[in-house]
Amino acid sequence: MSILKEKISDERLSEFFDQAYWFHTIDLGNGRATKGVYDVRPIVDLHGFEDSLAGKSVLDVGTSDGFYAFEFAKRNADSVLAVDTNVYDGSVPTDVSPAKMGKYVKKYSREKEEYEKFHDIFSALGLNGSNKLIVLADYLDSIVTFQQNSIYELAEMGSTFDFVFCGGLFGHLKHPLLGMEQLRAVTSEKCIITLNGSLPISQGLCAKVRQKIGRIFLKTIGVYDYFSENEHDLVLQYIGNQAGGTFFEIHPSAFREMLLASGFRSVEIKGDYELVDGRLDEPQRGAVFHCLV
Ligand SMILES: C[S@@+](CC[C@H](N)C(=O)[O-])C[C@H]1O[C@@H](n2cnc3c(N)ncnc32)[C@H](O)[C@@H]1O
């Protein structure tokens, strides 16, 4: 039974759902939803999740507001543990470039402001920070639980999970191979990983021919085509010096090799998708990987 529904007025809860900063658009029932920066509902089916997770223990790594964790609960998982480094007190949850730290300190100060603005709601659940996943778990009467943890320390929990999901985190990691080894260590059956900001998957022969014609054209009119000249060899691009919180753009084939090197028995690239960032209206490319142990 929801503590919030009992202690906080419906009007106040509506204010919170409408005004808080949401990473994900999450259905609240009765046609209501949070207003997330990302609405991943249209791409859920592209992940290849099992329709029923009955009997399975699930771990969602880098969960943010927990859209996927709640999705796994809806698919009848036995347990869903959601982990994130965010402590929702205003500190920066991502290991950013030191040179860009100031920008991120400012960005995450909104968590502290949010905690103060909706103090009645967070404190009703005994929270010291603005953890919206815990608020939703109570409101939705969901089995999802939260633990503050880093992908780099998963094995220290001493548990394994039948199904592990890690969405959109790898671009933010300085040490992707260490993260992969940790995911492998806690997976007992299957792990699904999405790589946001992945480099394009080759479109095959037609695309190569089109590219070649484009290059000949640029050469003919005397334009030095620096990007295309280098593009075909690109398996990993370091962008931490520009973006600070995003480090690598990785080609899906290279990412697959890294996952195999981390101990997964088989790794299949299930496909790719485009995700619209509600702030930029600019689609972000992503790829889905199914890893078996
Ligand atoms: C881009 S969001 C992805 C949210 C969600 N998984 C999805 O696919 O939509 C990345 C999340 O990873 C968290 N994060 C950053 N570094 C982390 C780490 N080392 N371990 C676990 N989570 C981390 C961030 O706080 C953020 O909530």
PDB file of C-alpha atoms and ligand atoms in Angstrom:
ATOM      1  CA  MET A   1       0.000   0.000   0.000  1.00  0.00           C
ATOM      2  CA  SER A   2       1.469   3.373  -1.086  1.00  0.00           C
ATOM      3  CA  ILE A   3       2.666   5.552   1.823  1.00  0.00           C
ATOM      4  CA  LEU A   4       2.504   8.636  -0.388  1.00  0.00           C
ATOM      5  CA  LYS A   5      -1.094   8.072  -1.479  1.00  0.00           C
ATOM      6  CA  GLU A   6      -1.987   7.891   2.190  1.00  0.00           C
ATOM      7  CA  LYS A   7       0.058  10.874   3.432  1.00  0.00           C
ATOM      8  CA  ILE A   8       0.221  13.353   0.516  1.00  0.00           C
ATOM      9  CA  SER A   9      -2.711  14.938  -1.313  1.00  0.00           C
ATOM     10  CA  ASP A  10      -3.348  13.926  -4.908  1.00  0.00           C
ATOM     11  CA  GLU A  11      -3.025  17.578  -5.915  1.00  0.00           C
ATOM     12  CA  ARG A  12       0.462  17.851  -4.422  1.00  0.00           C
ATOM     13  CA  LEU A  13       1.551  14.575  -6.033  1.00  0.00           C
ATOM     14  CA  SER A  14       0.311  15.847  -9.415  1.00  0.00           C
ATOM     15  CA  GLU A  15       2.405  18.990  -8.915  1.00  0.00           C
ATOM     16  CA  PHE A  16       5.438  16.802  -8.255  1.00  0.00           C
ATOM     17  CA  PHE A  17       4.870  14.566 -11.285  1.00  0.00           C
ATOM     18  CA  ASP A  18       4.352  17.597 -13.543  1.00  0.00           C
ATOM     19  CA  GLN A  19       7.161  19.816 -12.271  1.00  0.00           C
ATOM     20  CA  ALA A  20      10.026  17.570 -11.145  1.00  0.00           C
ATOM     21  CA  TYR A  21      12.938  16.938 -13.515  1.00  0.00           C
ATOM     22  CA  TRP A  22      12.370  13.535 -15.111  1.00  0.00           C
ATOM     23  CA  PHE A  23      14.885  11.698 -17.238  1.00  0.00           C
ATOM     24  CA  HIS A  24      12.278   9.165 -18.418  1.00  0.00           C
ATOM     25  CA  THR A  25       8.654   9.496 -19.436  1.00  0.00           C
ATOM     26  CA  ILE A  26       6.994   6.929 -17.172  1.00  0.00           C
ATOM     27  CA  ASP A  27       3.326   5.899 -17.218  1.00  0.00           C
ATOM     28  CA  LEU A  28       1.583   6.559 -13.905  1.00  0.00           C
ATOM     29  CA  GLY A  29      -1.783   5.017 -14.781  1.00  0.00           C
ATOM     30  CA  ASN A  30      -5.054   6.763 -15.631  1.00  0.00           C
ATOM     31  CA  GLY A  31      -3.480   8.270 -18.759  1.00  0.00           C
ATOM     32  CA  ARG A  32      -0.875  10.230 -16.754  1.00  0.00           C
ATOM     33  CA  ALA A  33       2.876  10.146 -17.304  1.00  0.00           C
ATOM     34  CA  THR A  34       5.987  11.958 -16.082  1.00  0.00           C
ATOM     35  CA  LYS A  35       7.418  14.490 -18.558  1.00  0.00           C
ATOM     36  CA  GLY A  36      10.797  12.934 -19.278  1.00  0.00           C
ATOM     37  CA  VAL A  37      13.666  14.270 -21.337  1.00  0.00           C
ATOM     38  CA  TYR A  38      13.607  10.862 -23.014  1.00  0.00           C
ATOM     39  CA  ASP A  39      10.488   8.981 -23.972  1.00  0.00           C
ATOM     40  CA  VAL A  40      11.850   5.476 -24.519  1.00  0.00           C
ATOM     41  CA  ARG A  41       8.396   3.871 -24.784  1.00  0.00           C
ATOM     42  CA  PRO A  42       8.534   3.727 -28.618  1.00  0.00           C
ATOM     43  CA  ILE A  43      11.850   1.803 -28.570  1.00  0.00           C
ATOM     44  CA  VAL A  44      11.115  -0.715 -25.796  1.00  0.00           C
ATOM     45  CA  ASP A  45      10.159  -3.465 -28.244  1.00  0.00           C
ATOM     46  CA  LEU A  46      13.433  -3.046 -30.155  1.00  0.00           C
ATOM     47  CA  HIS A  47      15.378  -4.366 -27.142  1.00  0.00           C
ATOM     48  CA  GLY A  48      14.152  -7.953 -27.500  1.00  0.00           C
ATOM     49  CA  PHE A  49      13.192  -8.279 -23.808  1.00  0.00           C
ATOM     50  CA  GLU A  50      11.369 -11.468 -22.870  1.00  0.00           C
ATOM     51  CA  ASP A  51       7.596 -10.940 -22.545  1.00  0.00           C
ATOM     52  CA  SER A  52       7.601 -12.766 -19.223  1.00  0.00           C
ATOM     53  CA  LEU A  53      10.379 -12.503 -16.644  1.00  0.00           C
ATOM     54  CA  ALA A  54       8.477 -14.679 -14.172  1.00  0.00           C
ATOM     55  CA  GLY A  55      10.862 -16.559 -11.902  1.00  0.00           C
ATOM     56  CA  LYS A  56      13.804 -14.273 -12.756  1.00  0.00           C
ATOM     57  CA  SER A  57      15.910 -11.996 -10.589  1.00  0.00           C
ATOM     58  CA  VAL A  58      16.698  -8.780 -12.456  1.00  0.00           C
ATOM     59  CA  LEU A  59      19.379  -6.107 -12.054  1.00  0.00           C
ATOM     60  CA  ASP A  60      19.082  -2.726 -13.827  1.00  0.00           C
ATOM     61  CA  VAL A  61      22.430  -0.890 -13.851  1.00  0.00           C
ATOM     62  CA  GLY A  62      22.488   2.936 -14.274  1.00  0.00           C
ATOM     63  CA  THR A  63      18.720   3.010 -13.837  1.00  0.00           C
ATOM     64  CA  SER A  64      18.139   6.800 -13.494  1.00  0.00           C
ATOM     65  CA  ASP A  65      14.384   7.299 -12.849  1.00  0.00           C
ATOM     66  CA  GLY A  66      13.904   3.587 -13.449  1.00  0.00           C
ATOM     67  CA  PHE A  67      11.785   3.341 -16.571  1.00  0.00           C
ATOM     68  CA  TYR A  68      13.314  -0.023 -17.471  1.00  0.00           C
ATOM     69  CA  ALA A  69      13.260  -1.356 -13.900  1.00  0.00           C
ATOM     70  CA  PHE A  70       9.489  -0.688 -13.756  1.00  0.00           C
ATOM     71  CA  GLU A  71       9.115  -2.300 -17.180  1.00  0.00           C
ATOM     72  CA  PHE A  72      10.786  -5.497 -15.855  1.00  0.00           C
ATOM     73  CA  ALA A  73       8.494  -5.461 -12.817  1.00  0.00           C
ATOM     74  CA  LYS A  74       5.505  -5.203 -15.191  1.00  0.00           C
ATOM     75  CA  ARG A  75       6.840  -8.306 -16.960  1.00  0.00           C
ATOM     76  CA  ASN A  76       6.441 -10.183 -13.668  1.00  0.00           C
ATOM     77  CA  ALA A  77      10.089 -10.513 -12.610  1.00  0.00           C
ATOM     78  CA  ASP A  78      10.513 -12.099  -9.160  1.00  0.00           C
ATOM     79  CA  SER A  79      12.742  -9.247  -7.992  1.00  0.00           C
ATOM     80  CA  VAL A  80      14.124  -6.074  -9.593  1.00  0.00           C
ATOM     81  CA  LEU A  81      17.120  -4.299  -8.097  1.00  0.00           C
ATOM     82  CA  ALA A  82      17.869  -0.905  -9.662  1.00  0.00           C
ATOM     83  CA  VAL A  83      21.307   0.628  -9.092  1.00  0.00           C
ATOM     84  CA  ASP A  84      22.779   4.021  -9.899  1.00  0.00           C
ATOM     85  CA  THR A  85      25.668   6.105  -8.580  1.00  0.00           C
ATOM     86  CA  ASN A  86      23.315   9.055  -8.093  1.00  0.00           C
ATOM     87  CA  VAL A  87      22.648   9.897  -4.433  1.00  0.00           C
ATOM     88  CA  TYR A  88      20.305  12.734  -5.478  1.00  0.00           C
ATOM     89  CA  ASP A  89      21.823  15.237  -3.050  1.00  0.00           C
ATOM     90  CA  GLY A  90      23.294  17.531  -5.696  1.00  0.00           C
ATOM     91  CA  SER A  91      26.604  15.695  -6.111  1.00  0.00           C
ATOM     92  CA  VAL A  92      27.699  14.619  -9.591  1.00  0.00           C
ATOM     93  CA  PRO A  93      26.879  10.919 -10.208  1.00  0.00           C
ATOM     94  CA  THR A  94      29.006  10.544 -13.336  1.00  0.00           C
ATOM     95  CA  ASP A  95      32.791  10.406 -13.436  1.00  0.00           C
ATOM     96  CA  VAL A  96      33.281  13.459 -15.667  1.00  0.00           C
ATOM     97  CA  SER A  97      36.381  15.061 -17.185  1.00  0.00           C
ATOM     98  CA  PRO A  98      37.976  17.194 -14.447  1.00  0.00           C
ATOM     99  CA  ALA A  99      38.130  20.109 -16.903  1.00  0.00           C
ATOM    100  CA  LYS A 100      34.323  20.024 -17.281  1.00  0.00           C
ATOM    101  CA  MET A 101      33.459  19.441 -13.621  1.00  0.00           C
ATOM    102  CA  GLY A 102      32.069  22.968 -13.063  1.00  0.00           C
ATOM    103  CA  LYS A 103      29.398  22.474 -15.729  1.00  0.00           C
ATOM    104  CA  TYR A 104      28.254  19.204 -14.166  1.00  0.00           C
ATOM    105  CA  VAL A 105      28.243  20.535 -10.593  1.00  0.00           C
ATOM    106  CA  LYS A 106      25.814  23.208 -11.835  1.00  0.00           C
ATOM    107  CA  LYS A 107      23.714  20.667 -13.738  1.00  0.00           C
ATOM    108  CA  TYR A 108      23.245  18.346 -10.761  1.00  0.00           C
ATOM    109  CA  SER A 109      22.555  21.131  -8.261  1.00  0.00           C
ATOM    110  CA  ARG A 110      18.957  20.818  -9.508  1.00  0.00           C
ATOM    111  CA  GLU A 111      18.635  17.632  -7.391  1.00  0.00           C
ATOM    112  CA  LYS A 112      19.222  19.641  -4.217  1.00  0.00           C
ATOM    113  CA  GLU A 113      16.728  22.303  -5.296  1.00  0.00           C
ATOM    114  CA  GLU A 114      14.208  19.596  -6.092  1.00  0.00           C
ATOM    115  CA  TYR A 115      14.692  17.998  -2.685  1.00  0.00           C
ATOM    116  CA  GLU A 116      13.933  21.331  -1.027  1.00  0.00           C
ATOM    117  CA  LYS A 117      10.935  22.061  -3.282  1.00  0.00           C
ATOM    118  CA  PHE A 118       9.315  18.667  -2.676  1.00  0.00           C
ATOM    119  CA  HIS A 119      10.680  18.051   0.805  1.00  0.00           C
ATOM    120  CA  ASP A 120       7.266  16.897   2.099  1.00  0.00           C
ATOM    121  CA  ILE A 121       7.169  14.087  -0.488  1.00  0.00           C
ATOM    122  CA  PHE A 122      10.753  12.855  -0.094  1.00  0.00           C
ATOM    123  CA  SER A 123      10.732  13.057   3.697  1.00  0.00           C
ATOM    124  CA  ALA A 124       7.436  11.114   3.867  1.00  0.00           C
ATOM    125  CA  LEU A 125       9.517   8.180   2.583  1.00  0.00           C
ATOM    126  CA  GLY A 126      12.468   8.965   4.866  1.00  0.00           C
ATOM    127  CA  LEU A 127      14.664  10.101   1.940  1.00  0.00           C
ATOM    128  CA  ASN A 128      17.617  12.500   2.311  1.00  0.00           C
ATOM    129  CA  GLY A 129      17.775  13.214  -1.422  1.00  0.00           C
ATOM    130  CA  SER A 130      15.458  13.601  -4.414  1.00  0.00           C
ATOM    131  CA  ASN A 131      15.397   9.941  -5.474  1.00  0.00           C
ATOM    132  CA  LYS A 132      12.442   9.837  -7.858  1.00  0.00           C
ATOM    133  CA  LEU A 133      12.685   6.110  -8.501  1.00  0.00           C
ATOM    134  CA  ILE A 134      11.913   5.395  -4.834  1.00  0.00           C
ATOM    135  CA  VAL A 135       8.966   7.813  -4.966  1.00  0.00           C
ATOM    136  CA  LEU A 136       7.611   6.034  -8.050  1.00  0.00           C
ATOM    137  CA  ALA A 137       8.169   2.565  -6.567  1.00  0.00           C
ATOM    138  CA  ASP A 138       5.976   3.592  -3.637  1.00  0.00           C
ATOM    139  CA  TYR A 139       3.365   5.370  -5.778  1.00  0.00           C
ATOM    140  CA  LEU A 140       3.127   2.480  -8.280  1.00  0.00           C
ATOM    141  CA  ASP A 141       3.224  -0.088  -5.476  1.00  0.00           C
ATOM    142  CA  SER A 142       6.050  -1.773  -7.383  1.00  0.00           C
ATOM    143  CA  ILE A 143       8.521  -4.492  -6.318  1.00  0.00           C
ATOM    144  CA  VAL A 144      11.457  -2.399  -7.640  1.00  0.00           C
ATOM    145  CA  THR A 145      14.103  -1.655  -4.992  1.00  0.00           C
ATOM    146  CA  PHE A 146      17.038   0.775  -5.238  1.00  0.00           C
ATOM    147  CA  GLN A 147      20.650   0.580  -4.144  1.00  0.00           C
ATOM    148  CA  GLN A 148      23.278   3.237  -4.652  1.00  0.00           C
ATOM    149  CA  ASN A 149      26.090   1.424  -6.440  1.00  0.00           C
ATOM    150  CA  SER A 150      28.522   1.793  -9.295  1.00  0.00           C
ATOM    151  CA  ILE A 151      28.881  -0.552 -12.258  1.00  0.00           C
ATOM    152  CA  TYR A 152      32.531  -0.888 -11.195  1.00  0.00           C
ATOM    153  CA  GLU A 153      31.532  -2.427  -7.844  1.00  0.00           C
ATOM    154  CA  LEU A 154      28.716  -4.809  -8.780  1.00  0.00           C
ATOM    155  CA  ALA A 155      30.652  -7.989  -7.930  1.00  0.00           C
ATOM    156  CA  GLU A 156      31.119  -6.729  -4.366  1.00  0.00           C
ATOM    157  CA  MET A 157      27.376  -7.224  -3.810  1.00  0.00           C
ATOM    158  CA  GLY A 158      28.129 -10.959  -3.788  1.00  0.00           C
ATOM    159  CA  SER A 159      24.963 -11.826  -5.773  1.00  0.00           C
ATOM    160  CA  THR A 160      24.250 -12.890  -9.319  1.00  0.00           C
ATOM    161  CA  PHE A 161      21.096 -12.141 -11.314  1.00  0.00           C
ATOM    162  CA  ASP A 162      19.304 -14.167 -13.981  1.00  0.00           C
ATOM    163  CA  PHE A 163      18.845 -11.113 -16.154  1.00  0.00           C
ATOM    164  CA  VAL A 164      20.962  -7.945 -16.123  1.00  0.00           C
ATOM    165  CA  PHE A 165      20.179  -4.791 -18.097  1.00  0.00           C
ATOM    166  CA  CYS A 166      22.510  -1.853 -18.574  1.00  0.00           C
ATOM    167  CA  GLY A 167      21.056   0.913 -20.735  1.00  0.00           C
ATOM    168  CA  GLY A 168      22.776   4.006 -22.061  1.00  0.00           C
ATOM    169  CA  LEU A 169      25.626   3.956 -19.543  1.00  0.00           C
ATOM    170  CA  PHE A 170      28.682   2.861 -21.500  1.00  0.00           C
ATOM    171  CA  GLY A 171      29.233   6.159 -23.323  1.00  0.00           C
ATOM    172  CA  HIS A 172      29.648   7.745 -19.871  1.00  0.00           C
ATOM    173  CA  LEU A 173      32.315   5.322 -18.661  1.00  0.00           C
ATOM    174  CA  LYS A 174      36.023   6.067 -18.641  1.00  0.00           C
ATOM    175  CA  HIS A 175      36.730   2.361 -18.179  1.00  0.00           C
ATOM    176  CA  PRO A 176      34.239   0.454 -20.351  1.00  0.00           C
ATOM    177  CA  LEU A 177      36.117  -2.868 -20.144  1.00  0.00           C
ATOM    178  CA  LEU A 178      36.076  -2.804 -16.344  1.00  0.00           C
ATOM    179  CA  GLY A 179      32.320  -2.140 -16.477  1.00  0.00           C
ATOM    180  CA  MET A 180      31.785  -5.065 -18.854  1.00  0.00           C
ATOM    181  CA  GLU A 181      33.758  -7.448 -16.635  1.00  0.00           C
ATOM    182  CA  GLN A 182      31.576  -6.457 -13.686  1.00  0.00           C
ATOM    183  CA  LEU A 183      28.372  -7.029 -15.668  1.00  0.00           C
ATOM    184  CA  ARG A 184      29.676 -10.465 -16.653  1.00  0.00           C
ATOM    185  CA  ALA A 185      30.496 -11.260 -13.011  1.00  0.00           C
ATOM    186  CA  VAL A 186      26.912 -10.656 -11.831  1.00  0.00           C
ATOM    187  CA  THR A 187      25.051 -12.223 -14.802  1.00  0.00           C
ATOM    188  CA  SER A 188      23.968 -15.829 -14.438  1.00  0.00           C
ATOM    189  CA  GLU A 189      21.973 -16.115 -17.709  1.00  0.00           C
ATOM    190  CA  LYS A 190      21.627 -13.096 -19.928  1.00  0.00           C
ATOM    191  CA  CYS A 191      22.681  -9.471 -20.060  1.00  0.00           C
ATOM    192  CA  ILE A 192      21.230  -6.870 -22.432  1.00  0.00           C
ATOM    193  CA  ILE A 193      23.275  -3.732 -22.960  1.00  0.00           C
ATOM    194  CA  THR A 194      22.447  -0.643 -24.988  1.00  0.00           C
ATOM    195  CA  LEU A 195      25.153   1.638 -26.273  1.00  0.00           C
ATOM    196  CA  ASN A 196      23.939   5.187 -26.847  1.00  0.00           C
ATOM    197  CA  GLY A 197      25.997   7.360 -29.154  1.00  0.00           C
ATOM    198  CA  SER A 198      27.284   4.286 -30.979  1.00  0.00           C
ATOM    199  CA  LEU A 199      29.078   4.859 -34.261  1.00  0.00           C
ATOM    200  CA  PRO A 200      26.956   3.902 -37.302  1.00  0.00           C
ATOM    201  CA  ILE A 201      26.559   0.229 -38.178  1.00  0.00           C
ATOM    202  CA  SER A 202      27.701  -0.223 -41.788  1.00  0.00           C
ATOM    203  CA  GLN A 203      24.758   0.026 -44.190  1.00  0.00           C
ATOM    204  CA  GLY A 204      26.335  -2.470 -46.595  1.00  0.00           C
ATOM    205  CA  LEU A 205      27.533  -2.258 -50.173  1.00  0.00           C
ATOM    206  CA  CYS A 206      25.036   0.388 -51.421  1.00  0.00           C
ATOM    207  CA  ALA A 207      26.064   2.821 -48.677  1.00  0.00           C
ATOM    208  CA  LYS A 208      29.747   2.212 -49.448  1.00  0.00           C
ATOM    209  CA  VAL A 209      29.163   2.912 -53.160  1.00  0.00           C
ATOM    210  CA  ARG A 210      27.225   6.119 -52.303  1.00  0.00           C
ATOM    211  CA  GLN A 211      30.056   7.198 -49.984  1.00  0.00           C
ATOM    212  CA  LYS A 212      32.649   6.526 -52.671  1.00  0.00           C
ATOM    213  CA  ILE A 213      30.698   8.591 -55.257  1.00  0.00           C
ATOM    214  CA  GLY A 214      30.351  11.395 -52.674  1.00  0.00           C
ATOM    215  CA  ARG A 215      34.101  11.381 -52.061  1.00  0.00           C
ATOM    216  CA  ILE A 216      34.914  11.467 -55.792  1.00  0.00           C
ATOM    217  CA  PHE A 217      32.527  14.442 -56.149  1.00  0.00           C
ATOM    218  CA  LEU A 218      34.148  16.326 -53.252  1.00  0.00           C
ATOM    219  CA  LYS A 219      37.613  15.649 -54.683  1.00  0.00           C
ATOM    220  CA  THR A 220      36.502  16.856 -58.133  1.00  0.00           C
ATOM    221  CA  ILE A 221      35.303  20.195 -56.761  1.00  0.00           C
ATOM    222  CA  GLY A 222      38.505  20.493 -54.705  1.00  0.00           C
ATOM    223  CA  VAL A 223      37.084  20.030 -51.199  1.00  0.00           C
ATOM    224  CA  TYR A 224      39.294  18.092 -48.794  1.00  0.00           C
ATOM    225  CA  ASP A 225      36.943  15.604 -47.180  1.00  0.00           C
ATOM    226  CA  TYR A 226      38.708  15.111 -43.851  1.00  0.00           C
ATOM    227  CA  PHE A 227      35.868  13.333 -42.051  1.00  0.00           C
ATOM    228  CA  SER A 228      35.130  10.731 -44.731  1.00  0.00           C
ATOM    229  CA  GLU A 229      38.829  10.102 -45.264  1.00  0.00           C
ATOM    230  CA  ASN A 230      39.073   8.977 -41.648  1.00  0.00           C
ATOM    231  CA  GLU A 231      35.599   7.622 -41.055  1.00  0.00           C
ATOM    232  CA  HIS A 232      36.008   4.109 -42.417  1.00  0.00           C
ATOM    233  CA  ASP A 233      38.702   3.251 -39.901  1.00  0.00           C
ATOM    234  CA  LEU A 234      36.863   4.656 -36.883  1.00  0.00           C
ATOM    235  CA  VAL A 235      36.145   2.026 -34.210  1.00  0.00           C
ATOM    236  CA  LEU A 236      36.319   4.262 -31.173  1.00  0.00           C
ATOM    237  CA  GLN A 237      36.273   8.029 -30.852  1.00  0.00           C
ATOM    238  CA  TYR A 238      37.310   9.866 -27.690  1.00  0.00           C
ATOM    239  CA  ILE A 239      35.020  12.838 -27.085  1.00  0.00           C
ATOM    240  CA  GLY A 240      35.553  13.356 -23.344  1.00  0.00           C
ATOM    241  CA  ASN A 241      37.457  16.556 -24.094  1.00  0.00           C
ATOM    242  CA  GLN A 242      34.310  18.052 -25.679  1.00  0.00           C
ATOM    243  CA  ALA A 243      31.411  16.548 -23.761  1.00  0.00           C
ATOM    244  CA  GLY A 244      32.923  15.842 -20.325  1.00  0.00           C
ATOM    245  CA  GLY A 245      30.271  13.353 -19.260  1.00  0.00           C
ATOM    246  CA  THR A 246      30.417  11.281 -22.412  1.00  0.00           C
ATOM    247  CA  PHE A 247      33.740   9.667 -23.152  1.00  0.00           C
ATOM    248  CA  PHE A 248      33.682   7.238 -26.012  1.00  0.00           C
ATOM    249  CA  GLU A 249      31.673   6.733 -29.150  1.00  0.00           C
ATOM    250  CA  ILE A 250      32.275   3.104 -30.033  1.00  0.00           C
ATOM    251  CA  HIS A 251      31.504   1.123 -33.156  1.00  0.00           C
ATOM    252  CA  PRO A 252      29.125  -1.768 -32.371  1.00  0.00           C
ATOM    253  CA  SER A 253      31.567  -4.349 -33.793  1.00  0.00           C
ATOM    254  CA  ALA A 254      34.366  -3.120 -31.518  1.00  0.00           C
ATOM    255  CA  PHE A 255      31.948  -3.032 -28.572  1.00  0.00           C
ATOM    256  CA  ARG A 256      30.974  -6.643 -29.289  1.00  0.00           C
ATOM    257  CA  GLU A 257      34.641  -7.717 -29.298  1.00  0.00           C
ATOM    258  CA  MET A 258      35.151  -5.947 -25.959  1.00  0.00           C
ATOM    259  CA  LEU A 259      32.149  -7.805 -24.470  1.00  0.00           C
ATOM    260  CA  LEU A 260      33.532 -11.150 -25.672  1.00  0.00           C
ATOM    261  CA  ALA A 261      36.913 -10.255 -24.177  1.00  0.00           C
ATOM    262  CA  SER A 262      35.121  -9.591 -20.881  1.00  0.00           C
ATOM    263  CA  GLY A 263      34.023 -13.218 -20.665  1.00  0.00           C
ATOM    264  CA  PHE A 264      30.561 -13.364 -22.266  1.00  0.00           C
ATOM    265  CA  ARG A 265      30.214 -16.643 -24.173  1.00  0.00           C
ATOM    266  CA  SER A 266      28.187 -15.151 -27.017  1.00  0.00           C
ATOM    267  CA  VAL A 267      27.319 -11.596 -27.959  1.00  0.00           C
ATOM    268  CA  GLU A 268      24.784 -10.705 -30.622  1.00  0.00           C
ATOM    269  CA  ILE A 269      24.141  -7.210 -31.991  1.00  0.00           C
ATOM    270  CA  LYS A 270      20.330  -7.248 -32.055  1.00  0.00           C
ATOM    271  CA  GLY A 271      19.947  -3.987 -33.977  1.00  0.00           C
ATOM    272  CA  ASP A 272      19.973  -0.255 -33.581  1.00  0.00           C
ATOM    273  CA  TYR A 273      17.538   2.553 -32.811  1.00  0.00           C
ATOM    274  CA  GLU A 274      17.230   6.321 -32.754  1.00  0.00           C
ATOM    275  CA  LEU A 275      16.336   8.019 -29.507  1.00  0.00           C
ATOM    276  CA  VAL A 276      15.055  11.598 -29.491  1.00  0.00           C
ATOM    277  CA  ASP A 277      16.446  13.909 -26.821  1.00  0.00           C
ATOM    278  CA  GLY A 278      13.444  16.026 -25.748  1.00  0.00           C
ATOM    279  CA  ARG A 279      15.723  19.030 -25.102  1.00  0.00           C
ATOM    280  CA  LEU A 280      17.591  18.979 -28.398  1.00  0.00           C
ATOM    281  CA  ASP A 281      15.119  17.295 -30.717  1.00  0.00           C
ATOM    282  CA  GLU A 282      18.160  15.573 -32.121  1.00  0.00           C
ATOM    283  CA  PRO A 283      18.088  11.784 -32.441  1.00  0.00           C
ATOM    284  CA  GLN A 284      20.833   9.816 -30.734  1.00  0.00           C
ATOM    285  CA  ARG A 285      21.909   6.535 -32.288  1.00  0.00           C
ATOM    286  CA  GLY A 286      21.900   3.433 -30.094  1.00  0.00           C
ATOM    287  CA  ALA A 287      22.675  -0.261 -30.502  1.00  0.00           C
ATOM    288  CA  VAL A 288      21.359  -3.276 -28.560  1.00  0.00           C
ATOM    289  CA  PHE A 289      23.588  -6.199 -27.503  1.00  0.00           C
ATOM    290  CA  HIS A 290      22.403  -9.573 -26.149  1.00  0.00           C
ATOM    291  CA  CYS A 291      25.110 -11.285 -24.119  1.00  0.00           C
ATOM    292  CA  LEU A 292      24.959 -14.872 -22.826  1.00  0.00           C
ATOM    293  CA  VAL A 293      27.210 -16.425 -20.195  1.00  0.00           C
TER     294      VAL A 293
HETATM  295  C1  LIG B   1      22.048   8.005 -19.662  1.00  0.00           C
HETATM  296  S1  LIG B   1      21.420   7.475 -18.125  1.00  0.00           S
HETATM  297  C2  LIG B   1      20.677   5.942 -18.616  1.00  0.00           C
HETATM  298  C3  LIG B   1      19.347   5.688 -17.969  1.00  0.00           C
HETATM  299  C4  LIG B   1      18.667   4.375 -18.342  1.00  0.00           C
HETATM  300  N1  LIG B   1      19.461   3.222 -17.997  1.00  0.00           N
HETATM  301  C5  LIG B   1      18.293   4.308 -19.811  1.00  0.00           C
HETATM  302  O1  LIG B   1      18.781   3.432 -20.532  1.00  0.00           O
HETATM  303  O2  LIG B   1      17.461   5.099 -20.253  1.00  0.00           O
HETATM  304  C6  LIG B   1      22.892   6.961 -17.299  1.00  0.00           C
HETATM  305  C7  LIG B   1      22.709   6.719 -15.809  1.00  0.00           C
HETATM  306  O3  LIG B   1      23.876   6.058 -15.326  1.00  0.00           O
HETATM  307  C8  LIG B   1      24.235   6.595 -14.051  1.00  0.00           C
HETATM  308  N2  LIG B   1      25.672   6.349 -13.847  1.00  0.00           N
HETATM  309  C9  LIG B   1      26.729   7.109 -14.192  1.00  0.00           C
HETATM  310  N3  LIG B   1      27.884   6.503 -13.851  1.00  0.00           N
HETATM  311  C10 LIG B   1      27.537   5.315 -13.278  1.00  0.00           C
HETATM  312  C11 LIG B   1      28.274   4.225 -12.732  1.00  0.00           C
HETATM  313  N4  LIG B   1      29.609   4.251 -12.692  1.00  0.00           N
HETATM  314  N5  LIG B   1      27.601   3.175 -12.246  1.00  0.00           N
HETATM  315  C12 LIG B   1      26.243   3.138 -12.265  1.00  0.00           C
HETATM  316  N6  LIG B   1      25.489   4.124 -12.764  1.00  0.00           N
HETATM  317  C13 LIG B   1      26.127   5.215 -13.274  1.00  0.00           C
HETATM  318  C14 LIG B   1      23.837   8.064 -14.146  1.00  0.00           C
HETATM  319  O4  LIG B   1      23.652   8.598 -12.845  1.00  0.00           O
HETATM  320  C15 LIG B   1      22.554   7.984 -14.980  1.00  0.00           C
HETATM  321  O5  LIG B   1      21.434   7.856 -14.154  1.00  0.00           O
END
